[in-house]
Each structure stands twice: as C-alpha cells, then as structure tokens.
PDB file of C-alpha atoms in Angstrom:
ATOM      1  CA  MET A   6      88.463 109.290  81.917  1.00 91.00           C
ATOM      2  CA  LYS A   7      89.980 105.897  82.639  1.00 95.00           C
ATOM      3  CA  ASP A   8      89.936 103.655  85.652  1.00 96.00           C
ATOM      4  CA  VAL A   9      93.184 101.727  85.515  1.00 97.00           C
ATOM      5  CA  PHE A  10      94.053  98.352  86.998  1.00 97.00           C
ATOM      6  CA  LEU A  11      97.780  97.589  87.205  1.00 98.00           C
ATOM      7  CA  VAL A  12      98.100  93.819  86.857  1.00 98.00           C
ATOM      8  CA  TYR A  13     101.336  91.866  87.047  1.00 98.00           C
ATOM      9  CA  ASP A  14     102.617  88.307  87.195  1.00 97.00           C
ATOM     10  CA  LYS A  15     101.342  86.700  90.378  1.00 97.00           C
ATOM     11  CA  SER A  16      98.832  89.507  91.010  1.00 97.00           C
ATOM     12  CA  CYS A  17      95.758  88.362  92.890  1.00 97.00           C
ATOM     13  CA  PHE A  18      93.078  88.691  90.234  1.00 96.00           C
ATOM     14  CA  TYR A  19      90.116  87.615  92.345  1.00 95.00           C
ATOM     15  CA  GLU A  20      90.600  90.764  94.431  1.00 95.00           C
ATOM     16  CA  ILE A  21      89.579  92.986  91.533  1.00 94.00           C
ATOM     17  CA  VAL A  22      86.937  90.840  89.812  1.00 93.00           C
ATOM     18  CA  ILE A  23      83.977  92.089  91.874  1.00 92.00           C
ATOM     19  CA  LEU A  24      85.242  95.675  91.869  1.00 93.00           C
ATOM     20  CA  ASN A  25      85.598  95.482  88.099  1.00 91.00           C
ATOM     21  CA  TYR A  26      82.082  94.073  87.783  1.00 92.00           C
ATOM     22  CA  PHE A  27      80.461  96.897  89.773  1.00 92.00           C
ATOM     23  CA  MET A  28      82.547  99.589  88.102  1.00 91.00           C
ATOM     24  CA  SER A  29      81.272  98.365  84.729  1.00 88.00           C
ATOM     25  CA  PHE A  30      77.802  99.666  85.677  1.00 90.00           C
ATOM     26  CA  SER A  31      79.085 103.206  86.146  1.00 84.00           C
ATOM     27  CA  ASN A  32      80.087 103.649  82.513  1.00 83.00           C
ATOM     28  CA  CYS A  33      83.747 103.584  83.409  1.00 82.00           C
ATOM     29  CA  ASP A  34      86.394 103.177  80.761  1.00 93.00           C
ATOM     30  CA  MET A  35      88.326 100.411  82.514  1.00 95.00           C
ATOM     31  CA  VAL A  36      91.853  99.662  81.396  1.00 96.00           C
ATOM     32  CA  PHE A  37      94.151  96.826  82.362  1.00 97.00           C
ATOM     33  CA  CYS A  38      97.831  97.642  82.100  1.00 98.00           C
ATOM     34  CA  SER A  39     101.066  95.844  82.896  1.00 98.00           C
ATOM     35  CA  LEU A  40     104.557  97.239  83.198  1.00 97.00           C
ATOM     36  CA  ASP A  41     105.517  96.227  79.656  1.00 97.00           C
ATOM     37  CA  GLY A  42     102.143  95.702  77.974  1.00 98.00           C
ATOM     38  CA  ARG A  43     102.576  91.940  77.812  1.00 98.00           C
ATOM     39  CA  PRO A  44      99.976  89.487  79.146  1.00 98.00           C
ATOM     40  CA  VAL A  45     100.395  88.429  82.767  1.00 98.00           C
ATOM     41  CA  ARG A  46      99.830  85.151  84.599  1.00 98.00           C
ATOM     42  CA  THR A  47      97.833  85.813  87.766  1.00 97.00           C
ATOM     43  CA  MET A  48      98.247  84.082  91.095  1.00 96.00           C
ATOM     44  CA  GLU A  49      95.183  81.980  90.277  1.00 97.00           C
ATOM     45  CA  GLY A  50      96.752  80.828  86.988  1.00 97.00           C
ATOM     46  CA  PHE A  51      94.721  83.006  84.602  1.00 96.00           C
ATOM     47  CA  SER A  52      96.468  84.480  81.587  1.00 97.00           C
ATOM     48  CA  VAL A  53      95.293  88.090  81.305  1.00 97.00           C
ATOM     49  CA  ASN A  54      95.770  90.188  78.185  1.00 98.00           C
ATOM     50  CA  VAL A  55      96.257  93.852  79.003  1.00 98.00           C
ATOM     51  CA  ASP A  56      95.244  96.939  77.064  1.00 98.00           C
ATOM     52  CA  MET A  57      98.592  98.726  77.203  1.00 98.00           C
ATOM     53  CA  PRO A  58     101.877  99.190  79.017  1.00 98.00           C
ATOM     54  CA  LEU A  59     101.966 101.501  82.015  1.00 97.00           C
ATOM     55  CA  GLU A  60     104.055 104.108  80.205  1.00 96.00           C
ATOM     56  CA  ALA A  61     101.428 104.466  77.426  1.00 97.00           C
ATOM     57  CA  LEU A  62      98.784 105.766  79.845  1.00 96.00           C
ATOM     58  CA  GLU A  63      98.110 109.473  79.624  1.00 94.00           C
ATOM     59  CA  LYS A  64      98.063 110.652  83.230  1.00 94.00           C
ATOM     60  CA  ASP A  65      95.561 113.405  82.485  1.00 94.00           C
ATOM     61  CA  GLN A  66      93.079 110.732  81.347  1.00 95.00           C
ATOM     62  CA  ILE A  67      93.236 108.669  84.553  1.00 97.00           C
ATOM     63  CA  ARG A  68      90.360 108.949  87.024  1.00 95.00           C
ATOM     64  CA  SER A  69      91.497 106.155  89.347  1.00 96.00           C
ATOM     65  CA  PHE A  70      94.424 103.768  89.610  1.00 98.00           C
ATOM     66  CA  ILE A  71      94.015 100.408  91.374  1.00 97.00           C
ATOM     67  CA  ILE A  72      96.732  97.966  92.432  1.00 98.00           C
ATOM     68  CA  PRO A  73      95.654  94.478  93.526  1.00 97.00           C
ATOM     69  CA  GLY A  74      97.638  92.370  95.939  1.00 96.00           C
ATOM     70  CA  GLY A  75      99.769  89.372  95.178  1.00 96.00           C
ATOM     71  CA  ASN A  76     103.527  89.016  94.852  1.00 97.00           C
ATOM     72  CA  ILE A  77     104.334  92.718  94.502  1.00 97.00           C
ATOM     73  CA  ALA A  78     108.097  92.291  93.943  1.00 96.00           C
ATOM     74  CA  GLU A  79     107.696  92.933  90.188  1.00 95.00           C
ATOM     75  CA  ILE A  80     105.970  96.288  90.694  1.00 97.00           C
ATOM     76  CA  ASP A  81     107.577  97.494  93.931  1.00 97.00           C
ATOM     77  CA  THR A  82     110.146  99.417  91.910  1.00 97.00           C
ATOM     78  CA  PRO A  83     111.442 102.979  91.782  1.00 97.00           C
ATOM     79  CA  GLU A  84     109.704 103.468  88.413  1.00 96.00           C
ATOM     80  CA  VAL A  85     106.290 102.472  89.740  1.00 97.00           C
ATOM     81  CA  LYS A  86     106.813 104.523  92.894  1.00 97.00           C
ATOM     82  CA  SER A  87     107.656 107.572  90.782  1.00 97.00           C
ATOM     83  CA  TYR A  88     104.584 106.965  88.626  1.00 97.00           C
ATOM     84  CA  LEU A  89     102.360 106.770  91.709  1.00 98.00           C
ATOM     85  CA  GLN A  90     103.864 109.958  93.121  1.00 97.00           C
ATOM     86  CA  ALA A  91     103.088 111.737  89.835  1.00 97.00           C
ATOM     87  CA  LEU A  92      99.486 110.511  90.051  1.00 97.00           C
ATOM     88  CA  MET A  93      99.261 111.735  93.640  1.00 96.00           C
ATOM     89  CA  LYS A  94     100.447 115.210  92.594  1.00 96.00           C
ATOM     90  CA  ARG A  95      97.599 115.271  90.075  1.00 96.00           C
ATOM     91  CA  GLU A  96      95.186 114.311  92.895  1.00 95.00           C
ATOM     92  CA  ILE A  97      94.134 111.125  91.114  1.00 96.00           C
ATOM     93  CA  LEU A  98      92.372 108.525  93.235  1.00 95.00           C
ATOM     94  CA  ILE A  99      94.877 105.743  93.985  1.00 96.00           C
ATOM     95  CA  ALA A 100      93.799 102.495  95.623  1.00 95.00           C
ATOM     96  CA  GLY A 101      95.580  99.379  96.777  1.00 95.00           C
ATOM     97  CA  ILE A 102      94.123  96.052  97.788  1.00 95.00           C
ATOM     98  CA  CYS A 103      95.900  93.736 100.223  1.00 94.00           C
ATOM     99  CA  ALA A 104      99.638  93.742  99.345  1.00 95.00           C
ATOM    100  CA  GLY A 105      98.962  96.449  96.754  1.00 95.00           C
ATOM    101  CA  VAL A 106      98.699  98.816  99.719  1.00 95.00           C
ATOM    102  CA  ASP A 107     102.342  98.038 100.523  1.00 94.00           C
ATOM    103  CA  VAL A 108     103.337  99.456  97.133  1.00 96.00           C
ATOM    104  CA  LEU A 109     101.460 102.653  97.988  1.00 96.00           C
ATOM    105  CA  ASP A 110     103.132 102.785 101.382  1.00 94.00           C
ATOM    106  CA  HIS A 111     106.605 102.243  99.913  1.00 94.00           C
ATOM    107  CA  ALA A 112     105.932 105.035  97.392  1.00 96.00           C
ATOM    108  CA  GLY A 113     105.077 107.449 100.217  1.00 94.00           C
ATOM    109  CA  ILE A 114     101.454 107.745  99.105  1.00 93.00           C
ATOM    110  CA  LEU A 115     100.127 106.916 102.570  1.00 92.00           C
ATOM    111  CA  CYS A 116     102.205 109.464 104.485  1.00 88.00           C
ATOM    112  CA  ASP A 117      99.848 111.467 106.683  1.00 83.00           C
ATOM    113  CA  VAL A 118      96.868 109.432 105.430  1.00 79.00           C
ATOM    114  CA  LYS A 119      94.704 107.492 107.837  1.00 76.00           C
ATOM    115  CA  SER A 120      93.970 104.075 106.441  1.00 73.00           C
ATOM    116  CA  THR A 121      93.442 100.514 107.525  1.00 72.00           C
ATOM    117  CA  HIS A 122      97.131 100.038 106.681  1.00 70.00           C
ATOM    118  CA  SER A 123      98.316 102.757 109.083  1.00 58.00           C
ATOM    119  CA  SER A 124      99.779 101.800 112.407  1.00 53.00           C
TER     120      SER A 124
END
C-alpha cells in the first residue's frame, strides 16, 4: 500500500517534511506524485523529483493521499476533484494541510465532515 503526497509548483514543502519523516518509520511506501510526473519547484525554492504522474497511481494501492498547502491554483481543477472523489468512494484516507484543505473542500470531500476547516 502507498502513502501518496501530491506535490505541485509552489506547494509548501516544509508542511510535509516532518510528516514524511515520521511516516518513514512505519514502513510506509511513500510516493511523491505531480499532475504530469515532472519535477516541481516548491514554494521554498526546492526542485523536487516525483515518482510518477497522478494518473499512473493505482487507486487500489493507495492507503493515504496527502495534499500540502501552497498556491493550490494548479491542482484545484475538475480532474483533481474527480480523482479525490474516486478516492473517497474507496474510503481511502485523504488529508489536506493548510490550503490543501481548500482543495478537499472544493471537491466536496468535507461535506458532512467535522474538521478544523468547517465553519
């Protein structure tokens, strides 16, 4: 099973560094993906190589899916929303950090869910 981080240009990488570190002790198979499989330039200026494009992920192999914050315009798309909705139907753990939560909200993932993002 894979724990997937969706990274994108201007994503806030520091938000997932500690999470990634602690998850590495739980024998997770962590995967970094981007929309097109190309490297991304994070908000902090890091160039991050990814393992694969989003579409190459096999949904039945995903244990969790994490979206960091940052400038979410690149990933706040109908395609990503549809992907998240498909993950939700499979009851896969989906997490957002900071502005990443807005992507979840826009995709309807947080409907009827109590969270720190709820009003």
